[in-house]
Coordinates of C-alpha atoms in Angstrom, one line a residue:
Chain A
X1 CA -8.4 -22.0 -27.6
X2 CA -11.8 -22.4 -25.9
X3 CA -14.2 -20.0 -24.3
X4 CA -16.7 -20.5 -21.7
X5 CA -19.3 -18.3 -20.0
X6 CA -19.4 -18.4 -16.3
X7 CA -20.2 -16.2 -13.4
X8 CA -16.8 -14.7 -12.7
X9 CA -16.5 -15.8 -9.1
X10 CA -16.8 -19.4 -10.0
X11 CA -13.7 -19.5 -12.1
X12 CA -11.3 -17.4 -10.1
X13 CA -9.3 -20.4 -9.0
X14 CA -8.1 -20.9 -12.5
X15 CA -5.0 -18.9 -13.2
X16 CA -4.4 -19.0 -17.0
X17 CA -7.6 -17.6 -18.1
X18 CA -8.7 -14.2 -19.4
X19 CA -11.9 -12.9 -17.9
X20 CA -13.2 -10.1 -20.1
X21 CA -16.3 -8.1 -19.9
X22 CA -18.2 -8.1 -23.1
X23 CA -20.0 -5.1 -24.6
X24 CA -22.1 -6.1 -27.6
X25 CA -22.7 -2.7 -29.2
X26 CA -25.6 -2.5 -31.6
X27 CA -27.2 0.2 -33.7
X28 CA -29.9 -0.4 -36.1
X29 CA -29.2 2.2 -38.8
X30 CA -25.6 3.4 -38.5
X31 CA -23.8 0.4 -36.9
X32 CA -20.5 1.0 -38.5
X33 CA -20.4 4.7 -37.5
X34 CA -21.4 3.9 -33.9
X35 CA -18.9 1.0 -33.7
X36 CA -16.1 3.2 -34.9
X37 CA -17.1 5.8 -32.3
X38 CA -17.3 3.2 -29.5
X39 CA -13.9 1.9 -30.5
X40 CA -12.6 5.5 -30.5
X41 CA -14.1 6.0 -27.0
X42 CA -12.4 2.9 -25.7
X43 CA -9.0 3.9 -27.2
X44 CA -9.4 7.4 -25.7
X45 CA -10.1 5.9 -22.3
X46 CA -7.9 2.8 -22.3
X47 CA -7.5 2.5 -18.5
X48 CA -11.3 1.9 -18.2
X49 CA -11.9 0.3 -21.6
X50 CA -8.9 -1.8 -22.8
X51 CA -10.0 -3.5 -26.0
X52 CA -9.2 -7.2 -26.1
X53 CA -11.2 -8.0 -29.2
X54 CA -13.8 -6.8 -31.7
X55 CA -16.0 -8.8 -33.9
X56 CA -16.7 -8.3 -37.6
X57 CA -20.1 -6.7 -38.2
X58 CA -22.8 -9.3 -37.8
X59 CA -20.5 -12.0 -36.4
X60 CA -20.9 -13.2 -32.8
X61 CA -17.4 -14.8 -33.0
X62 CA -13.9 -13.4 -32.4
X63 CA -11.6 -16.2 -33.4
X64 CA -8.5 -14.4 -32.2
X65 CA -9.8 -14.7 -28.7
X66 CA -11.2 -18.3 -28.9
X67 CA -12.1 -20.5 -31.8
X68 CA -15.5 -21.5 -30.3
X69 CA -16.4 -18.2 -28.7
X70 CA -20.1 -17.4 -29.3
X71 CA -21.0 -14.1 -27.9
X72 CA -24.7 -14.9 -28.2
X73 CA -24.5 -17.3 -25.2
X74 CA -21.0 -17.4 -23.8
X75 CA -21.4 -14.3 -21.5
X76 CA -23.8 -16.1 -19.3
X77 CA -26.1 -13.2 -18.6
X78 CA -26.8 -10.0 -20.6
X79 CA -28.5 -6.7 -20.2
X80 CA -30.5 -5.4 -23.1
X81 CA -31.1 -1.7 -23.5
X82 CA -33.4 0.0 -26.0
X83 CA -33.1 3.8 -26.4
X84 CA -31.1 3.7 -23.1
X85 CA -33.7 1.9 -21.1
X86 CA -33.0 -1.5 -19.6
X87 CA -35.6 -3.9 -21.0
X88 CA -34.4 -7.4 -20.3
X89 CA -31.7 -9.6 -18.6
X90 CA -31.6 -12.8 -20.7
X91 CA -29.0 -15.5 -20.5
X92 CA -28.9 -15.9 -24.3
X93 CA -29.3 -13.3 -27.0
X94 CA -29.6 -15.6 -30.0
X95 CA -33.0 -14.2 -30.8
X96 CA -31.8 -10.6 -30.6
X97 CA -28.8 -11.1 -32.8
X98 CA -28.7 -9.1 -36.0
X99 CA -26.5 -8.7 -39.0
X100 CA -25.4 -5.2 -38.0
X101 CA -24.1 -6.0 -34.5
X102 CA -20.5 -5.3 -33.6
X103 CA -19.2 -6.9 -30.4
X104 CA -16.4 -5.6 -28.2
X105 CA -14.6 -7.6 -25.6
X106 CA -12.9 -5.5 -23.0
X107 CA -10.2 -6.4 -20.4
X108 CA -11.5 -6.9 -16.8
X109 CA -9.9 -6.4 -13.5
X110 CA -11.1 -9.9 -12.5
X111 CA -8.2 -11.1 -14.6
X112 CA -5.6 -9.6 -12.4
X113 CA -7.2 -10.6 -9.1
X114 CA -5.6 -14.0 -9.4
X115 CA -2.3 -12.3 -10.1
X116 CA -2.7 -10.2 -7.0
X117 CA -3.5 -13.3 -4.9
X118 CA -0.4 -15.0 -6.4
X119 CA 1.6 -12.1 -5.0
X120 CA 0.1 -12.6 -1.5
X121 CA -2.5 -9.9 -1.6
X122 CA -5.6 -10.8 0.4
X123 CA -8.8 -10.0 -1.5
X124 CA -11.3 -10.0 1.3
X125 CA -14.3 -9.6 -1.0
X126 CA -13.4 -12.9 -2.6
X127 CA -12.8 -14.6 0.7
X128 CA -16.3 -13.5 1.7
X129 CA -17.8 -14.6 -1.6
X130 CA -18.4 -11.1 -2.7
X131 CA -17.3 -9.0 -5.6
X132 CA -15.5 -5.6 -5.7
X133 CA -17.9 -2.7 -5.3
X134 CA -18.2 -0.2 -8.2
X135 CA -18.7 3.6 -7.9
X136 CA -19.4 6.4 -10.4
X137 CA -16.7 9.0 -9.9
X138 CA -16.7 12.7 -10.7
X139 CA -13.9 12.1 -13.3
X140 CA -15.0 12.9 -16.9
X141 CA -14.0 10.4 -19.6
X142 CA -12.7 11.7 -22.9
X143 CA -15.9 11.9 -25.1
X144 CA -16.0 10.4 -28.6
X145 CA -19.1 10.7 -30.8
X146 CA -22.2 10.0 -28.7
X147 CA -20.2 8.3 -26.0
X148 CA -19.3 10.3 -22.9
X149 CA -19.8 10.2 -19.1
X150 CA -18.1 9.7 -15.8
X151 CA -15.4 7.2 -15.0
X152 CA -16.7 4.1 -13.1
X153 CA -14.2 2.5 -10.7
X154 CA -14.0 -0.8 -8.9
X155 CA -12.8 -0.8 -5.2
X156 CA -10.8 -3.3 -3.3
X157 CA -10.4 -3.0 0.5
X158 CA -6.7 -3.8 1.2
X159 CA -4.2 -3.5 4.0
X160 CA -1.6 -0.7 3.3
X161 CA 1.1 -3.3 2.5
X162 CA -1.2 -5.1 0.1
X163 CA -2.3 -1.8 -1.4
X164 CA 1.4 -1.1 -2.3
X165 CA 1.9 -4.6 -3.8
X166 CA -1.4 -4.4 -5.7
X167 CA -0.5 -1.0 -7.1
X168 CA 2.8 -2.2 -8.4
X169 CA 1.6 -5.6 -9.7
X170 CA -1.5 -4.2 -11.5
X171 CA 0.6 -1.6 -13.2
X172 CA 2.1 -4.5 -15.2
X173 CA -1.3 -5.4 -16.7
X174 CA -2.5 -2.4 -18.7
X175 CA -4.8 -4.7 -20.6
X176 CA -6.7 -5.3 -17.3
X177 CA -7.1 -1.6 -16.2
X178 CA -3.4 -1.3 -15.1
X179 CA -2.5 0.7 -12.0
X180 CA -5.1 2.2 -9.7
X181 CA -6.7 5.5 -10.5
X182 CA -7.0 6.5 -6.8
X183 CA -6.2 5.3 -3.3
X184 CA -7.1 6.1 0.2
X185 CA -9.4 9.1 -0.2
X186 CA -12.8 8.3 -1.8
X187 CA -13.7 12.0 -1.7
X188 CA -10.8 12.8 -4.1
X189 CA -12.7 11.2 -6.9
X190 CA -16.2 12.3 -5.9
X191 CA -17.2 9.3 -3.8
X192 CA -19.1 10.7 -0.8
X193 CA -20.1 7.3 0.8
X194 CA -18.5 3.9 0.2
X195 CA -21.7 2.3 1.4
X196 CA -23.5 3.7 -1.7
X197 CA -22.0 1.5 -4.4
X198 CA -23.1 1.6 -8.0
X199 CA -25.8 -1.0 -8.4
X200 CA -25.7 -1.5 -4.6
X201 CA -23.6 -4.6 -4.8
X202 CA -20.1 -5.5 -3.7
X203 CA -17.9 -5.2 -0.6
X204 CA -18.4 -1.6 0.7
X205 CA -17.2 -1.7 4.3
X206 CA -13.6 -1.2 5.3
X207 CA -12.0 -3.0 8.2
X208 CA -9.9 -0.8 10.6
X209 CA -6.7 -1.9 8.9
X210 CA -7.8 -1.4 5.4
X211 CA -7.8 1.4 2.8
X212 CA -9.8 1.6 -0.3
X213 CA -8.0 1.2 -3.7
X214 CA -9.8 2.2 -6.9
X215 CA -9.2 0.9 -10.4
X216 CA -10.9 2.0 -13.6
X217 CA -13.8 -0.3 -14.5
X218 CA -15.3 -1.4 -17.8
X219 CA -18.7 -0.5 -16.5
X220 CA -17.7 3.0 -17.7
X221 CA -18.4 1.8 -21.2
X222 CA -21.7 0.3 -20.2
X223 CA -22.9 3.6 -18.8
X224 CA -21.6 5.6 -21.8
X225 CA -23.3 3.2 -24.2
X226 CA -26.6 3.3 -22.3
X227 CA -26.5 7.1 -22.0
X228 CA -25.8 7.4 -25.7
X229 CA -29.4 6.1 -26.0
X230 CA -28.6 3.8 -28.9
X231 CA -31.7 2.1 -30.3
X232 CA -30.3 -1.2 -29.2
X233 CA -27.4 -2.0 -27.0
X234 CA -26.5 -5.3 -25.3
X235 CA -24.0 -5.6 -22.5
X236 CA -22.9 -8.3 -20.1
X237 CA -24.7 -8.3 -16.7
X238 CA -22.6 -7.4 -13.7
X239 CA -20.0 -10.1 -12.8
X240 CA -20.8 -12.2 -15.9
X241 CA -17.8 -12.4 -18.2
X242 CA -16.4 -13.9 -21.3
X243 CA -13.8 -16.4 -20.1
X244 CA -11.1 -17.7 -22.5
X245 CA -8.0 -19.8 -21.9
X246 CA -5.7 -17.1 -23.1
X247 CA -2.9 -16.5 -20.7
X248 CA -2.7 -13.4 -18.5
X249 CA 0.7 -12.0 -19.5
X250 CA 2.4 -8.9 -18.0
X251 CA 3.6 -6.2 -20.4
X252 CA 7.2 -6.6 -21.4
Chain B
X1 CA 33.7 11.5 -10.1
X2 CA 33.5 14.2 -7.5
X3 CA 31.8 14.4 -4.2
X4 CA 30.6 17.3 -2.2
X5 CA 28.9 17.8 1.1
X6 CA 25.8 19.8 1.3
X7 CA 22.6 20.2 3.2
X8 CA 20.4 17.9 1.1
X9 CA 17.7 20.5 0.4
X10 CA 20.2 22.8 -1.3
X11 CA 21.1 20.4 -4.1
X12 CA 17.7 18.9 -5.0
X13 CA 17.5 20.9 -8.3
X14 CA 20.4 18.7 -9.7
X15 CA 19.2 15.5 -11.3
X16 CA 22.2 13.4 -11.9
X17 CA 23.5 13.1 -8.4
X18 CA 23.4 10.6 -5.7
X19 CA 22.5 11.8 -2.3
X20 CA 23.5 9.2 0.2
X21 CA 23.3 9.2 4.0
X22 CA 26.6 8.2 5.5
X23 CA 27.0 6.1 8.6
X24 CA 30.6 6.1 9.9
X25 CA 30.6 3.2 12.2
X26 CA 33.4 3.0 14.8
X27 CA 34.5 0.6 17.5
X28 CA 37.7 0.9 19.4
X29 CA 38.5 -2.7 20.1
X30 CA 36.7 -5.0 17.7
X31 CA 36.1 -2.8 14.7
X32 CA 36.2 -5.7 12.1
X33 CA 33.6 -7.7 14.0
X34 CA 31.2 -4.7 14.5
X35 CA 31.7 -3.6 10.9
X36 CA 30.8 -7.1 9.7
X37 CA 27.8 -7.1 11.9
X38 CA 26.6 -3.7 10.7
X39 CA 27.0 -4.8 7.1
X40 CA 25.0 -7.9 7.9
X41 CA 22.4 -5.8 9.6
X42 CA 22.1 -3.6 6.5
X43 CA 21.9 -6.6 4.2
X44 CA 19.2 -8.1 6.4
X45 CA 17.2 -4.9 6.2
X46 CA 17.9 -3.7 2.7
X47 CA 14.8 -1.5 2.3
X48 CA 16.0 0.7 5.1
X49 CA 19.7 0.3 4.7
X50 CA 20.8 -0.2 1.1
X51 CA 24.6 -0.2 1.1
X52 CA 26.0 2.0 -1.6
X53 CA 29.6 1.8 -0.4
X54 CA 31.9 0.8 2.4
X55 CA 35.4 2.0 3.2
X56 CA 38.4 -0.1 4.0
X57 CA 39.3 0.0 7.7
X58 CA 40.9 3.3 8.6
X59 CA 40.2 4.8 5.2
X60 CA 37.9 7.9 4.9
X61 CA 37.7 7.3 1.2
X62 CA 35.5 5.2 -1.0
X63 CA 37.0 5.6 -4.5
X64 CA 34.2 3.6 -6.1
X65 CA 31.8 6.3 -5.1
X66 CA 34.0 9.3 -5.9
X67 CA 37.7 9.8 -6.4
X68 CA 37.9 12.8 -4.0
X69 CA 35.4 11.7 -1.4
X70 CA 36.6 12.4 2.1
X71 CA 34.2 11.2 4.7
X72 CA 35.9 13.3 7.4
X73 CA 34.4 16.5 6.0
X74 CA 32.2 15.8 3.0
X75 CA 29.0 15.0 4.9
X76 CA 28.7 18.6 6.1
X77 CA 27.5 17.9 9.6
X78 CA 27.9 14.9 11.9
X79 CA 26.6 13.4 15.1
X80 CA 29.1 11.8 17.4
X81 CA 27.9 9.2 19.9
X82 CA 29.9 7.7 22.7
X83 CA 28.5 4.6 24.4
X84 CA 25.2 5.5 22.8
X85 CA 25.1 9.1 24.0
X86 CA 25.1 12.0 21.6
X87 CA 28.1 14.1 22.6
X88 CA 28.8 16.5 19.7
X89 CA 27.5 17.8 16.3
X90 CA 30.7 18.8 14.4
X91 CA 31.0 19.8 10.7
X92 CA 34.3 18.0 10.5
X93 CA 35.6 14.8 12.1
X94 CA 39.2 14.9 11.1
X95 CA 40.3 15.1 14.7
X96 CA 38.1 12.1 15.6
X97 CA 39.3 9.9 12.7
X98 CA 41.0 6.7 13.7
X99 CA 42.7 3.8 12.0
X100 CA 40.0 1.4 13.0
X101 CA 37.0 3.3 11.6
X102 CA 34.9 1.6 8.9
X103 CA 32.5 3.9 7.0
X104 CA 29.3 2.9 5.3
X105 CA 27.4 5.0 2.7
X106 CA 23.7 4.2 2.4
X107 CA 21.2 5.1 -0.2
X108 CA 18.8 7.8 0.7
X109 CA 15.3 8.7 -0.4
X110 CA 16.4 12.2 -1.3
X111 CA 17.8 10.6 -4.4
X112 CA 14.5 9.5 -5.8
X113 CA 12.7 12.7 -4.9
X114 CA 14.0 14.4 -8.1
X115 CA 12.8 11.3 -10.0
X116 CA 9.4 11.7 -8.5
X117 CA 9.2 15.3 -9.4
X118 CA 10.3 14.4 -13.0
X119 CA 7.2 12.1 -13.1
X120 CA 5.0 15.0 -12.1
X121 CA 4.7 14.2 -8.4
X122 CA 4.3 17.3 -6.2
X123 CA 6.4 17.1 -3.1
X124 CA 4.8 19.8 -1.0
X125 CA 7.5 19.5 1.7
X126 CA 10.1 20.7 -0.8
X127 CA 7.8 23.4 -2.2
X128 CA 7.5 24.7 1.4
X129 CA 11.3 24.5 2.1
X130 CA 10.8 21.5 4.4
X131 CA 12.0 18.0 4.6
X132 CA 10.0 14.8 4.9
X133 CA 9.1 13.9 8.5
X134 CA 10.5 10.7 10.0
X135 CA 8.7 8.3 12.4
X136 CA 9.8 5.3 14.5
X137 CA 7.3 2.5 13.6
X138 CA 6.4 -0.6 15.6
X139 CA 8.0 -2.8 12.9
X140 CA 11.0 -4.8 14.1
X141 CA 14.0 -4.9 12.0
X142 CA 15.9 -8.2 11.5
X143 CA 18.6 -8.1 14.2
X144 CA 22.3 -8.9 13.5
X145 CA 24.9 -9.0 16.3
X146 CA 24.4 -5.9 18.5
X147 CA 22.2 -4.2 16.0
X148 CA 18.5 -4.3 16.3
X149 CA 15.5 -2.0 16.8
X150 CA 12.4 -0.6 15.1
X151 CA 12.1 0.5 11.5
X152 CA 12.2 4.2 10.9
X153 CA 10.3 5.6 8.0
X154 CA 10.1 8.9 6.1
X155 CA 6.7 10.3 5.2
X156 CA 5.6 12.3 2.2
X157 CA 2.1 13.9 2.0
X158 CA 0.8 13.2 -1.5
X159 CA -2.5 13.3 -3.4
X160 CA -3.9 9.9 -4.1
X161 CA -2.9 10.1 -7.8
X162 CA 0.7 11.1 -6.9
X163 CA 0.8 8.4 -4.2
X164 CA 0.2 5.8 -7.0
X165 CA 2.8 7.3 -9.3
X166 CA 5.3 7.6 -6.4
X167 CA 4.7 4.0 -5.4
X168 CA 5.4 2.6 -8.9
X169 CA 8.4 4.9 -9.6
X170 CA 10.1 4.4 -6.3
X171 CA 9.8 0.6 -6.7
X172 CA 12.3 1.0 -9.6
X173 CA 15.0 2.3 -7.2
X174 CA 15.7 -0.4 -4.6
X175 CA 19.1 1.3 -3.9
X176 CA 17.1 4.3 -2.5
X177 CA 14.6 2.4 -0.3
X178 CA 12.4 1.2 -3.2
X179 CA 8.7 1.0 -2.8
X180 CA 6.8 2.4 0.2
X181 CA 6.4 0.2 3.3
X182 CA 3.0 1.6 4.1
X183 CA 0.4 4.0 2.9
X184 CA -2.7 5.8 4.1
X185 CA -3.0 4.4 7.6
X186 CA -0.3 5.6 10.1
X187 CA -1.8 3.4 12.8
X188 CA -1.0 0.3 10.7
X189 CA 2.7 0.8 11.5
X190 CA 2.4 2.1 15.0
X191 CA 2.3 5.8 14.3
X192 CA -0.3 7.3 16.6
X193 CA 0.1 11.0 15.7
X194 CA 1.6 12.4 12.5
X195 CA 2.4 15.6 14.4
X196 CA 4.9 13.8 16.6
X197 CA 7.7 13.2 14.2
X198 CA 11.0 11.6 15.1
X199 CA 13.3 14.5 16.0
X200 CA 10.3 16.9 15.7
X201 CA 11.1 18.1 12.3
X202 CA 9.7 17.8 8.8
X203 CA 6.3 18.2 7.2
X204 CA 3.7 16.5 9.5
X205 CA 0.3 18.0 8.5
X206 CA -1.8 16.6 5.8
X207 CA -3.9 18.7 3.5
X208 CA -7.5 17.5 2.9
X209 CA -6.6 16.0 -0.4
X210 CA -3.4 14.2 0.7
X211 CA -2.6 10.8 2.2
X212 CA 0.6 9.9 4.0
X213 CA 3.0 7.6 2.2
X214 CA 5.8 6.0 4.2
X215 CA 9.2 4.8 2.9
X216 CA 11.9 2.9 4.9
X217 CA 14.6 5.4 6.1
X218 CA 18.3 5.1 6.7
X219 CA 17.8 6.6 10.1
X220 CA 16.9 3.1 11.1
X221 CA 20.6 2.3 11.1
X222 CA 21.5 5.4 13.1
X223 CA 19.2 4.4 15.9
X224 CA 20.4 0.8 15.8
X225 CA 24.0 1.9 15.9
X226 CA 23.3 4.3 18.8
X227 CA 21.3 1.7 20.8
X228 CA 24.1 -0.8 20.3
X229 CA 26.0 1.5 22.6
X230 CA 29.2 1.3 20.7
X231 CA 32.1 3.1 22.4
X232 CA 32.3 5.4 19.4
X233 CA 29.9 5.9 16.5
X234 CA 29.7 8.8 14.1
X235 CA 26.7 9.4 11.8
X236 CA 25.5 12.1 9.5
X237 CA 23.3 14.7 11.0
X238 CA 19.7 14.8 9.7
X239 CA 19.4 16.1 6.2
X240 CA 23.2 16.2 5.7
X241 CA 24.3 13.8 3.0
X242 CA 27.2 12.6 0.9
X243 CA 26.5 13.9 -2.6
X244 CA 28.3 12.4 -5.5
X245 CA 27.8 12.8 -9.3
X246 CA 26.9 9.2 -9.8
X247 CA 23.7 8.9 -11.9
X248 CA 20.5 7.7 -10.3
X249 CA 19.6 4.7 -12.5
X250 CA 16.5 2.5 -12.2
X251 CA 16.9 -1.2 -11.8
X252 CA 16.9 -3.1 -15.1

């Protein structure tokens, strides 16, 4: 199996790939303890943070995902946080890599977007060269250790018929966030204004025949890791993913 | 197996029952041809008209559904149409029964409401002693013979989270209308005003935290049969169902 780093939008035409957001979680003094807490946080909030793979301490490789995966460069673009503050956005973290880093690879909703399209769902944000917008909801995640915070969701603007198809199809892929967490009423999850997306990017305007559908998003873990104010934490930058050639398989 | 007639709302606490709407379709001169056309119409529009059973010509019984089922009285209340005009609402049609009648029993969304409740979905219309409202949409059914017309839907007012659960659970029961046909936007299926329900009954007001979810409804067949202006046509009256003790089983 091979892995490549790419901006997610570039690879969406390929069907048999896994696009997974990568969270390289680092602590300087108690790495094992924080890694265990982060894994616990993911497992306590699996809809947002489905673990696809985890590296051994100090290893930038996860052979089970891809033989040649190198998490120091294959993500394409990274965000580096020190004590919770964003300090850099490099495209390679080879010079930051340390023997006490533990990397997590999480399932991403980009992976099921190709499945949705195969079922006839129109994803207008892709047609328009955009990505799905993200929002911070008022839903609390289950805290574990220093990790806590609100659930982040991604939104897709769909026709009602497509929203029904997308709800049923995505439910078959729990490793990529599964079924939606909300639909139709942004206010029900604390979103006051669709135009005010997290990070200010993504498709945020509905057409007259569309409703918003919200899925749990791996950015939940990025915020929790940042707000835990770890001495060092490296995450993927938005829309930059680990891409392997693992097949996307529905649950049996 | 036994069958009873009851107003549907009275029996909803029982889980292992089938509630099926009955359409007793009658023609005086060409019964076989019209029955074949009606069956074809049902099979061409299976989300609205899932056939659970059909009687032999002249027989008011369908032993496969229930040994003691008698469609002349077990529906509880009937509507009688002559040349498309509603002429009577009897609770027994023994005196109208004829040797050329063919009866159809169709799956009804009442059957999956108990399933939805078992999955934690709140059905406010039931809590309030109401039934789901019905609407005539602007969606054309697939015509067969003299049978044609718009799709009728039933509406349930659900929280977004319950709407997601209900969409996924109902999809497992294609014999009871299956997945919703629309969600969130009444205008998308030609419903201008939720307050103006078909027949003027049922829960039609949304709470601030609810969205409307629409399922195909067996009343589609009632309208098509009426508008075909058959010399004689007998249907169930609204919310009066054939109830058997057949289990409600999801598709495998």
